[in-house]
Amino acid sequence: SAEVIGASNLSGVRHVVLVLSGKGGVGKSTVATQLALALRQAGKKVGILDVDLCGPSIPRMFRVQDSAVHQCDSGWVPVFVDQEKSISLMSIGFLLEKPDDAVVWRGPKKNALIKQFVTDVAWGDLDFLIVDTPPGTSDEHISTVEALRPYKPLGAILVTTPQEVAVGDVRRELTFCKKTGLRVLGIVENMSGFVCPHCSECTNVFSKGGGEELAKYAGVPFLGSVPLDPQLSQSLEEGRDFIREFPKSSAFPALLHIAQQVSDSASQRSS
């Protein structure tokens, strides 16, 4: 039955982390991608499940948008981004005829697809499965949580930017986590300064510290601030090798630190 397959497809997955944001444009997919790379750098095997049905950007970030998804006995085989098979992806982007096809579906069909994504992908052994979600708290989020919960304890990372507005949006996410019983691993403040490509000095374009204040207010860990590195953003836009360029970026130390905290927090919980 589907239940049995779902259980066996997720049985080799040690930790599941959902990446959430209150609104679009805060760089949630970038953070999910960078977190996966930082975890890999720390020797972990990572899968990314992209349940953002309307704007699947993960395949493009890893330059695998033309990959086809194959079937095996236990479901879909995820797409590997490297020879070592240390990062695997599953995204709606792989299933669309043309990458620009927008997915305009009603709720039930979306929910059915998400359930299928969660249970029908043969992930194999993973230390972390990172789930990149659409902005906000919609049906998709509830479907994702409901589909994963029977199999694994779930943690969530909330991504915000330093401005007040984004912080207000994250409050709603915190309420969502409370209501659905999602454990908040912490808050990441993204784009919390601009790193000059010439002299590498970091300037705060927006007010600083919104994420940290919010974490205090909510009583959840503040995982760190990730600066905006224009060179890294450009490498993404131009489809250059983001994976290779990431360790050289100014965002890298911050993400390595965040990955370490996520690892520690996840392993404390399962011990």
PDB file of C-alpha atoms in Angstrom:
ATOM      1  CA  SER A   1       0.000   0.000   0.000  1.00  0.00           C
ATOM      2  CA  ALA A   2       0.996   3.653  -0.339  1.00  0.00           C
ATOM      3  CA  GLU A   3       1.520   3.865   3.429  1.00  0.00           C
ATOM      4  CA  VAL A   4       4.016   1.003   3.389  1.00  0.00           C
ATOM      5  CA  ILE A   5       5.934   2.468   0.426  1.00  0.00           C
ATOM      6  CA  GLY A   6       5.972   5.902   2.074  1.00  0.00           C
ATOM      7  CA  ALA A   7       7.368   4.457   5.267  1.00  0.00           C
ATOM      8  CA  SER A   8      10.067   2.531   3.438  1.00  0.00           C
ATOM      9  CA  ASN A   9      11.033   5.469   1.179  1.00  0.00           C
ATOM     10  CA  LEU A  10      11.524   7.658   4.229  1.00  0.00           C
ATOM     11  CA  SER A  11      12.990   4.980   6.479  1.00  0.00           C
ATOM     12  CA  GLY A  12      16.571   5.907   5.528  1.00  0.00           C
ATOM     13  CA  VAL A  13      15.979   9.631   6.164  1.00  0.00           C
ATOM     14  CA  ARG A  14      17.275  10.704   9.576  1.00  0.00           C
ATOM     15  CA  HIS A  15      16.026  14.297   9.837  1.00  0.00           C
ATOM     16  CA  VAL A  16      13.434  16.366   7.974  1.00  0.00           C
ATOM     17  CA  VAL A  17      13.728  20.169   7.986  1.00  0.00           C
ATOM     18  CA  LEU A  18      11.102  22.457   6.434  1.00  0.00           C
ATOM     19  CA  VAL A  19      12.242  25.871   5.254  1.00  0.00           C
ATOM     20  CA  LEU A  20       9.437  28.411   5.686  1.00  0.00           C
ATOM     21  CA  SER A  21       8.966  32.106   5.010  1.00  0.00           C
ATOM     22  CA  GLY A  22       6.088  34.477   5.605  1.00  0.00           C
ATOM     23  CA  LYS A  23       6.346  36.064   2.188  1.00  0.00           C
ATOM     24  CA  GLY A  24       8.077  35.682  -1.157  1.00  0.00           C
ATOM     25  CA  GLY A  25      11.357  37.304  -2.057  1.00  0.00           C
ATOM     26  CA  VAL A  26      13.239  36.664   1.184  1.00  0.00           C
ATOM     27  CA  GLY A  27      15.600  34.205  -0.492  1.00  0.00           C
ATOM     28  CA  LYS A  28      14.138  31.071   1.053  1.00  0.00           C
ATOM     29  CA  SER A  29      15.136  28.765  -1.812  1.00  0.00           C
ATOM     30  CA  THR A  30      18.636  30.232  -1.793  1.00  0.00           C
ATOM     31  CA  VAL A  31      18.918  29.563   1.932  1.00  0.00           C
ATOM     32  CA  ALA A  32      17.582  25.998   1.440  1.00  0.00           C
ATOM     33  CA  THR A  33      20.171  25.445  -1.314  1.00  0.00           C
ATOM     34  CA  GLN A  34      23.039  26.964   0.646  1.00  0.00           C
ATOM     35  CA  LEU A  35      22.071  25.014   3.758  1.00  0.00           C
ATOM     36  CA  ALA A  36      22.173  21.789   1.733  1.00  0.00           C
ATOM     37  CA  LEU A  37      25.641  22.676   0.417  1.00  0.00           C
ATOM     38  CA  ALA A  38      26.901  23.616   3.887  1.00  0.00           C
ATOM     39  CA  LEU A  39      25.576  20.333   5.333  1.00  0.00           C
ATOM     40  CA  ARG A  40      27.271  18.453   2.503  1.00  0.00           C
ATOM     41  CA  GLN A  41      30.497  20.304   3.305  1.00  0.00           C
ATOM     42  CA  ALA A  42      30.102  18.974   6.852  1.00  0.00           C
ATOM     43  CA  GLY A  43      29.990  15.442   5.452  1.00  0.00           C
ATOM     44  CA  LYS A  44      26.216  14.912   5.403  1.00  0.00           C
ATOM     45  CA  LYS A  45      24.058  13.327   2.707  1.00  0.00           C
ATOM     46  CA  VAL A  46      21.229  15.678   1.824  1.00  0.00           C
ATOM     47  CA  GLY A  47      18.015  15.574  -0.184  1.00  0.00           C
ATOM     48  CA  ILE A  48      15.992  18.626  -1.208  1.00  0.00           C
ATOM     49  CA  LEU A  49      12.266  18.283  -1.795  1.00  0.00           C
ATOM     50  CA  ASP A  50      10.933  21.327  -3.626  1.00  0.00           C
ATOM     51  CA  VAL A  51       7.184  21.606  -2.955  1.00  0.00           C
ATOM     52  CA  ASP A  52       6.948  25.130  -4.325  1.00  0.00           C
ATOM     53  CA  LEU A  53       4.609  24.185  -7.165  1.00  0.00           C
ATOM     54  CA  CYS A  54       4.310  27.629  -8.748  1.00  0.00           C
ATOM     55  CA  GLY A  55       7.938  28.700  -8.635  1.00  0.00           C
ATOM     56  CA  PRO A  56      10.251  25.706  -8.475  1.00  0.00           C
ATOM     57  CA  SER A  57      13.706  27.312  -8.510  1.00  0.00           C
ATOM     58  CA  ILE A  58      15.846  24.580  -6.955  1.00  0.00           C
ATOM     59  CA  PRO A  59      16.558  22.675 -10.221  1.00  0.00           C
ATOM     60  CA  ARG A  60      17.912  25.846 -11.853  1.00  0.00           C
ATOM     61  CA  MET A  61      20.120  26.651  -8.880  1.00  0.00           C
ATOM     62  CA  PHE A  62      21.826  23.283  -9.253  1.00  0.00           C
ATOM     63  CA  ARG A  63      21.902  23.459 -13.074  1.00  0.00           C
ATOM     64  CA  VAL A  64      19.931  20.243 -13.432  1.00  0.00           C
ATOM     65  CA  GLN A  65      16.704  21.716 -14.795  1.00  0.00           C
ATOM     66  CA  ASP A  66      16.847  19.495 -17.892  1.00  0.00           C
ATOM     67  CA  SER A  67      17.068  16.257 -15.936  1.00  0.00           C
ATOM     68  CA  ALA A  68      14.371  13.652 -16.292  1.00  0.00           C
ATOM     69  CA  VAL A  69      12.942  11.822 -13.320  1.00  0.00           C
ATOM     70  CA  HIS A  70      12.926   8.031 -13.652  1.00  0.00           C
ATOM     71  CA  GLN A  71      10.671   5.494 -12.018  1.00  0.00           C
ATOM     72  CA  CYS A  72      11.851   2.517  -9.997  1.00  0.00           C
ATOM     73  CA  ASP A  73       9.910  -0.140  -8.073  1.00  0.00           C
ATOM     74  CA  SER A  74       9.482   2.051  -5.031  1.00  0.00           C
ATOM     75  CA  GLY A  75       8.601   5.277  -6.886  1.00  0.00           C
ATOM     76  CA  TRP A  76      10.524   8.171  -8.374  1.00  0.00           C
ATOM     77  CA  VAL A  77      14.306   8.285  -8.336  1.00  0.00           C
ATOM     78  CA  PRO A  78      15.506  11.752  -7.297  1.00  0.00           C
ATOM     79  CA  VAL A  79      17.973  13.695  -9.445  1.00  0.00           C
ATOM     80  CA  PHE A  80      21.575  13.706  -8.155  1.00  0.00           C
ATOM     81  CA  VAL A  81      23.569  16.901  -8.527  1.00  0.00           C
ATOM     82  CA  ASP A  82      27.041  15.415  -8.186  1.00  0.00           C
ATOM     83  CA  GLN A  83      29.037  12.258  -8.910  1.00  0.00           C
ATOM     84  CA  GLU A  84      29.281  11.448  -5.205  1.00  0.00           C
ATOM     85  CA  LYS A  85      25.463  11.459  -5.009  1.00  0.00           C
ATOM     86  CA  SER A  86      25.711  13.530  -1.838  1.00  0.00           C
ATOM     87  CA  ILE A  87      22.838  15.852  -2.829  1.00  0.00           C
ATOM     88  CA  SER A  88      19.616  14.625  -4.424  1.00  0.00           C
ATOM     89  CA  LEU A  89      16.623  16.678  -5.571  1.00  0.00           C
ATOM     90  CA  MET A  90      12.975  16.225  -6.344  1.00  0.00           C
ATOM     91  CA  SER A  91      10.962  19.091  -7.791  1.00  0.00           C
ATOM     92  CA  ILE A  92       7.786  19.727  -9.739  1.00  0.00           C
ATOM     93  CA  GLY A  93      10.170  21.467 -12.146  1.00  0.00           C
ATOM     94  CA  PHE A  94      11.334  18.052 -13.390  1.00  0.00           C
ATOM     95  CA  LEU A  95       7.795  16.992 -14.233  1.00  0.00           C
ATOM     96  CA  LEU A  96       6.701  19.984 -16.321  1.00  0.00           C
ATOM     97  CA  GLU A  97       6.822  19.757 -20.113  1.00  0.00           C
ATOM     98  CA  LYS A  98       8.417  23.181 -20.353  1.00  0.00           C
ATOM     99  CA  PRO A  99      10.253  24.756 -17.432  1.00  0.00           C
ATOM    100  CA  ASP A 100       8.107  27.892 -17.710  1.00  0.00           C
ATOM    101  CA  ASP A 101       4.782  26.060 -17.448  1.00  0.00           C
ATOM    102  CA  ALA A 102       3.021  27.522 -14.460  1.00  0.00           C
ATOM    103  CA  VAL A 103       1.140  25.067 -12.323  1.00  0.00           C
ATOM    104  CA  VAL A 104      -2.402  26.351 -11.994  1.00  0.00           C
ATOM    105  CA  TRP A 105      -4.213  23.694 -10.039  1.00  0.00           C
ATOM    106  CA  ARG A 106      -6.922  23.654  -7.456  1.00  0.00           C
ATOM    107  CA  GLY A 107      -6.117  22.615  -3.912  1.00  0.00           C
ATOM    108  CA  PRO A 108      -7.023  18.905  -3.983  1.00  0.00           C
ATOM    109  CA  LYS A 109      -4.825  18.172  -6.990  1.00  0.00           C
ATOM    110  CA  LYS A 110      -1.909  20.072  -5.459  1.00  0.00           C
ATOM    111  CA  ASN A 111      -2.361  18.243  -2.180  1.00  0.00           C
ATOM    112  CA  ALA A 112      -2.436  14.867  -3.909  1.00  0.00           C
ATOM    113  CA  LEU A 113       0.798  15.692  -5.737  1.00  0.00           C
ATOM    114  CA  ILE A 114       2.507  16.804  -2.530  1.00  0.00           C
ATOM    115  CA  LYS A 115       1.483  13.590  -0.758  1.00  0.00           C
ATOM    116  CA  GLN A 116       2.865  11.648  -3.691  1.00  0.00           C
ATOM    117  CA  PHE A 117       6.092  13.668  -3.605  1.00  0.00           C
ATOM    118  CA  VAL A 118       6.536  12.928   0.059  1.00  0.00           C
ATOM    119  CA  THR A 119       5.877   9.211  -0.067  1.00  0.00           C
ATOM    120  CA  ASP A 120       6.830   8.152  -3.611  1.00  0.00           C
ATOM    121  CA  VAL A 121      10.423   9.354  -3.893  1.00  0.00           C
ATOM    122  CA  ALA A 122      13.085   6.703  -3.291  1.00  0.00           C
ATOM    123  CA  TRP A 123      15.450   8.859  -1.221  1.00  0.00           C
ATOM    124  CA  GLY A 124      17.655   6.051   0.057  1.00  0.00           C
ATOM    125  CA  ASP A 125      19.843   6.956   3.055  1.00  0.00           C
ATOM    126  CA  LEU A 126      19.895  10.661   3.910  1.00  0.00           C
ATOM    127  CA  ASP A 127      21.105  12.568   6.955  1.00  0.00           C
ATOM    128  CA  PHE A 128      18.808  15.470   6.079  1.00  0.00           C
ATOM    129  CA  LEU A 129      15.801  15.995   3.857  1.00  0.00           C
ATOM    130  CA  ILE A 130      15.304  19.743   3.357  1.00  0.00           C
ATOM    131  CA  VAL A 131      11.828  20.738   2.204  1.00  0.00           C
ATOM    132  CA  ASP A 132      11.596  24.020   0.298  1.00  0.00           C
ATOM    133  CA  THR A 133       8.034  25.312   0.622  1.00  0.00           C
ATOM    134  CA  PRO A 134       6.072  28.115  -1.073  1.00  0.00           C
ATOM    135  CA  PRO A 135       5.825  31.444   0.801  1.00  0.00           C
ATOM    136  CA  GLY A 136       3.123  31.828   3.449  1.00  0.00           C
ATOM    137  CA  THR A 137       1.064  29.173   5.167  1.00  0.00           C
ATOM    138  CA  SER A 138      -1.223  27.561   2.638  1.00  0.00           C
ATOM    139  CA  ASP A 139      -2.842  24.224   1.965  1.00  0.00           C
ATOM    140  CA  GLU A 140       0.464  23.061   0.542  1.00  0.00           C
ATOM    141  CA  HIS A 141       2.159  23.513   3.893  1.00  0.00           C
ATOM    142  CA  ILE A 142      -0.531  21.636   5.747  1.00  0.00           C
ATOM    143  CA  SER A 143      -0.425  18.818   3.162  1.00  0.00           C
ATOM    144  CA  THR A 144       3.351  18.613   3.441  1.00  0.00           C
ATOM    145  CA  VAL A 145       3.293  18.462   7.236  1.00  0.00           C
ATOM    146  CA  GLU A 146       0.459  15.926   7.279  1.00  0.00           C
ATOM    147  CA  ALA A 147       2.154  13.740   4.689  1.00  0.00           C
ATOM    148  CA  LEU A 148       5.527  13.723   6.480  1.00  0.00           C
ATOM    149  CA  ARG A 149       4.422  13.637  10.097  1.00  0.00           C
ATOM    150  CA  PRO A 150       3.472   9.928  10.329  1.00  0.00           C
ATOM    151  CA  TYR A 151       7.022   8.969   9.388  1.00  0.00           C
ATOM    152  CA  LYS A 152       9.431  11.464  10.924  1.00  0.00           C
ATOM    153  CA  PRO A 153       9.801  14.153  13.583  1.00  0.00           C
ATOM    154  CA  LEU A 154       9.853  17.479  11.727  1.00  0.00           C
ATOM    155  CA  GLY A 155      11.770  20.670  12.350  1.00  0.00           C
ATOM    156  CA  ALA A 156      11.298  24.078  10.738  1.00  0.00           C
ATOM    157  CA  ILE A 157      13.645  26.929   9.892  1.00  0.00           C
ATOM    158  CA  LEU A 158      12.053  30.336   9.336  1.00  0.00           C
ATOM    159  CA  VAL A 159      13.701  32.724   6.896  1.00  0.00           C
ATOM    160  CA  THR A 160      13.190  36.465   7.228  1.00  0.00           C
ATOM    161  CA  THR A 161      14.893  39.669   6.092  1.00  0.00           C
ATOM    162  CA  PRO A 162      15.836  42.470   8.464  1.00  0.00           C
ATOM    163  CA  GLN A 163      12.888  44.746   7.644  1.00  0.00           C
ATOM    164  CA  GLU A 164       9.947  44.975  10.050  1.00  0.00           C
ATOM    165  CA  VAL A 165       7.414  43.828   7.443  1.00  0.00           C
ATOM    166  CA  ALA A 166       9.069  40.487   6.902  1.00  0.00           C
ATOM    167  CA  VAL A 167       9.316  40.079  10.635  1.00  0.00           C
ATOM    168  CA  GLY A 168       5.533  40.504  10.935  1.00  0.00           C
ATOM    169  CA  ASP A 169       5.096  37.779   8.332  1.00  0.00           C
ATOM    170  CA  VAL A 170       7.284  35.422  10.323  1.00  0.00           C
ATOM    171  CA  ARG A 171       5.055  35.862  13.359  1.00  0.00           C
ATOM    172  CA  ARG A 172       2.294  34.212  11.345  1.00  0.00           C
ATOM    173  CA  GLU A 173       4.663  31.380  10.475  1.00  0.00           C
ATOM    174  CA  LEU A 174       5.422  30.895  14.160  1.00  0.00           C
ATOM    175  CA  THR A 175       1.690  30.615  14.855  1.00  0.00           C
ATOM    176  CA  PHE A 176       1.421  28.054  12.041  1.00  0.00           C
ATOM    177  CA  CYS A 177       4.264  26.018  13.558  1.00  0.00           C
ATOM    178  CA  LYS A 178       2.591  26.107  16.953  1.00  0.00           C
ATOM    179  CA  LYS A 179      -0.760  25.017  15.535  1.00  0.00           C
ATOM    180  CA  THR A 180       0.688  22.178  13.477  1.00  0.00           C
ATOM    181  CA  GLY A 181       3.107  21.101  16.211  1.00  0.00           C
ATOM    182  CA  LEU A 182       6.216  21.838  14.127  1.00  0.00           C
ATOM    183  CA  ARG A 183       9.336  22.283  16.215  1.00  0.00           C
ATOM    184  CA  VAL A 184      11.070  25.543  15.271  1.00  0.00           C
ATOM    185  CA  LEU A 185      14.805  24.877  14.968  1.00  0.00           C
ATOM    186  CA  GLY A 186      15.405  28.602  14.603  1.00  0.00           C
ATOM    187  CA  ILE A 187      15.258  31.778  12.564  1.00  0.00           C
ATOM    188  CA  VAL A 188      17.679  32.800   9.815  1.00  0.00           C
ATOM    189  CA  GLU A 189      17.970  36.444   8.828  1.00  0.00           C
ATOM    190  CA  ASN A 190      18.828  36.551   5.140  1.00  0.00           C
ATOM    191  CA  MET A 191      20.209  39.516   3.146  1.00  0.00           C
ATOM    192  CA  SER A 192      21.293  41.137   6.379  1.00  0.00           C
ATOM    193  CA  GLY A 193      23.980  43.278   4.802  1.00  0.00           C
ATOM    194  CA  PHE A 194      25.571  43.852   1.408  1.00  0.00           C
ATOM    195  CA  VAL A 195      29.081  42.589   0.791  1.00  0.00           C
ATOM    196  CA  CYS A 196      31.000  44.941  -1.499  1.00  0.00           C
ATOM    197  CA  PRO A 197      32.460  42.925  -4.410  1.00  0.00           C
ATOM    198  CA  HIS A 198      35.542  45.199  -4.406  1.00  0.00           C
ATOM    199  CA  CYS A 199      36.565  45.522  -0.780  1.00  0.00           C
ATOM    200  CA  SER A 200      34.438  42.792   0.881  1.00  0.00           C
ATOM    201  CA  GLU A 201      33.139  45.210   3.507  1.00  0.00           C
ATOM    202  CA  CYS A 202      29.618  44.418   4.720  1.00  0.00           C
ATOM    203  CA  THR A 203      27.144  47.340   4.808  1.00  0.00           C
ATOM    204  CA  ASN A 204      23.710  47.094   6.400  1.00  0.00           C
ATOM    205  CA  VAL A 205      21.318  48.253   3.696  1.00  0.00           C
ATOM    206  CA  PHE A 206      18.268  47.594   5.865  1.00  0.00           C
ATOM    207  CA  SER A 207      17.892  47.974   9.575  1.00  0.00           C
ATOM    208  CA  LYS A 208      19.731  45.171  11.279  1.00  0.00           C
ATOM    209  CA  GLY A 209      18.677  42.715  13.930  1.00  0.00           C
ATOM    210  CA  GLY A 210      14.973  42.143  13.148  1.00  0.00           C
ATOM    211  CA  GLY A 211      15.501  38.393  13.010  1.00  0.00           C
ATOM    212  CA  GLU A 212      17.327  38.283  16.298  1.00  0.00           C
ATOM    213  CA  GLU A 213      14.675  40.344  18.102  1.00  0.00           C
ATOM    214  CA  LEU A 214      11.966  38.140  16.686  1.00  0.00           C
ATOM    215  CA  ALA A 215      13.750  34.997  17.859  1.00  0.00           C
ATOM    216  CA  LYS A 216      14.004  36.461  21.354  1.00  0.00           C
ATOM    217  CA  TYR A 217      10.335  37.427  21.302  1.00  0.00           C
ATOM    218  CA  ALA A 218       9.338  33.936  20.183  1.00  0.00           C
ATOM    219  CA  GLY A 219      11.740  32.125  22.493  1.00  0.00           C
ATOM    220  CA  VAL A 220      13.343  30.216  19.591  1.00  0.00           C
ATOM    221  CA  PRO A 221      17.028  30.051  18.617  1.00  0.00           C
ATOM    222  CA  PHE A 222      18.475  32.706  16.321  1.00  0.00           C
ATOM    223  CA  LEU A 223      20.591  30.682  13.890  1.00  0.00           C
ATOM    224  CA  GLY A 224      22.408  33.604  12.300  1.00  0.00           C
ATOM    225  CA  SER A 225      22.510  36.334   9.659  1.00  0.00           C
ATOM    226  CA  VAL A 226      23.424  35.611   6.058  1.00  0.00           C
ATOM    227  CA  PRO A 227      24.882  38.552   4.108  1.00  0.00           C
ATOM    228  CA  LEU A 228      23.832  39.307   0.549  1.00  0.00           C
ATOM    229  CA  ASP A 229      26.768  38.411  -1.663  1.00  0.00           C
ATOM    230  CA  PRO A 230      26.211  39.931  -5.120  1.00  0.00           C
ATOM    231  CA  GLN A 231      28.824  37.695  -6.717  1.00  0.00           C
ATOM    232  CA  LEU A 232      27.052  34.588  -5.495  1.00  0.00           C
ATOM    233  CA  SER A 233      23.673  35.923  -6.633  1.00  0.00           C
ATOM    234  CA  GLN A 234      25.162  36.613 -10.048  1.00  0.00           C
ATOM    235  CA  SER A 235      26.546  33.101 -10.298  1.00  0.00           C
ATOM    236  CA  LEU A 236      22.995  31.833  -9.703  1.00  0.00           C
ATOM    237  CA  GLU A 237      21.449  34.178 -12.261  1.00  0.00           C
ATOM    238  CA  GLU A 238      24.005  33.281 -14.899  1.00  0.00           C
ATOM    239  CA  GLY A 239      23.766  29.558 -14.231  1.00  0.00           C
ATOM    240  CA  ARG A 240      27.448  29.365 -13.302  1.00  0.00           C
ATOM    241  CA  ASP A 241      28.641  26.672 -10.941  1.00  0.00           C
ATOM    242  CA  PHE A 242      27.011  27.877  -7.729  1.00  0.00           C
ATOM    243  CA  ILE A 243      28.098  24.680  -5.948  1.00  0.00           C
ATOM    244  CA  ARG A 244      31.775  25.440  -6.630  1.00  0.00           C
ATOM    245  CA  GLU A 245      31.487  29.166  -5.993  1.00  0.00           C
ATOM    246  CA  PHE A 246      29.555  28.883  -2.748  1.00  0.00           C
ATOM    247  CA  PRO A 247      32.498  27.949  -0.447  1.00  0.00           C
ATOM    248  CA  LYS A 248      34.349  31.080  -1.616  1.00  0.00           C
ATOM    249  CA  SER A 249      31.416  33.386  -0.853  1.00  0.00           C
ATOM    250  CA  SER A 250      31.022  35.639   2.155  1.00  0.00           C
ATOM    251  CA  ALA A 251      27.760  33.820   2.963  1.00  0.00           C
ATOM    252  CA  PHE A 252      29.629  30.548   3.455  1.00  0.00           C
ATOM    253  CA  PRO A 253      30.910  30.929   7.055  1.00  0.00           C
ATOM    254  CA  ALA A 254      27.454  32.066   8.208  1.00  0.00           C
ATOM    255  CA  LEU A 255      25.790  29.062   6.590  1.00  0.00           C
ATOM    256  CA  LEU A 256      28.377  26.624   7.878  1.00  0.00           C
ATOM    257  CA  HIS A 257      27.597  27.930  11.377  1.00  0.00           C
ATOM    258  CA  ILE A 258      23.833  27.598  10.737  1.00  0.00           C
ATOM    259  CA  ALA A 259      24.266  24.064   9.351  1.00  0.00           C
ATOM    260  CA  GLN A 260      26.233  23.084  12.443  1.00  0.00           C
ATOM    261  CA  GLN A 261      23.462  24.330  14.748  1.00  0.00           C
ATOM    262  CA  VAL A 262      20.778  22.566  12.701  1.00  0.00           C
ATOM    263  CA  SER A 263      22.792  19.327  12.899  1.00  0.00           C
ATOM    264  CA  ASP A 264      23.282  19.643  16.645  1.00  0.00           C
ATOM    265  CA  SER A 265      19.669  20.516  17.274  1.00  0.00           C
ATOM    266  CA  ALA A 266      18.388  17.651  15.116  1.00  0.00           C
ATOM    267  CA  SER A 267      20.675  15.076  16.712  1.00  0.00           C
ATOM    268  CA  GLN A 268      19.793  16.195  20.244  1.00  0.00           C
ATOM    269  CA  ARG A 269      16.179  15.583  19.428  1.00  0.00           C
ATOM    270  CA  SER A 270      16.624  12.107  18.051  1.00  0.00           C
ATOM    271  CA  SER A 271      18.921  10.872  20.824  1.00  0.00           C
TER     272      SER A 271
END
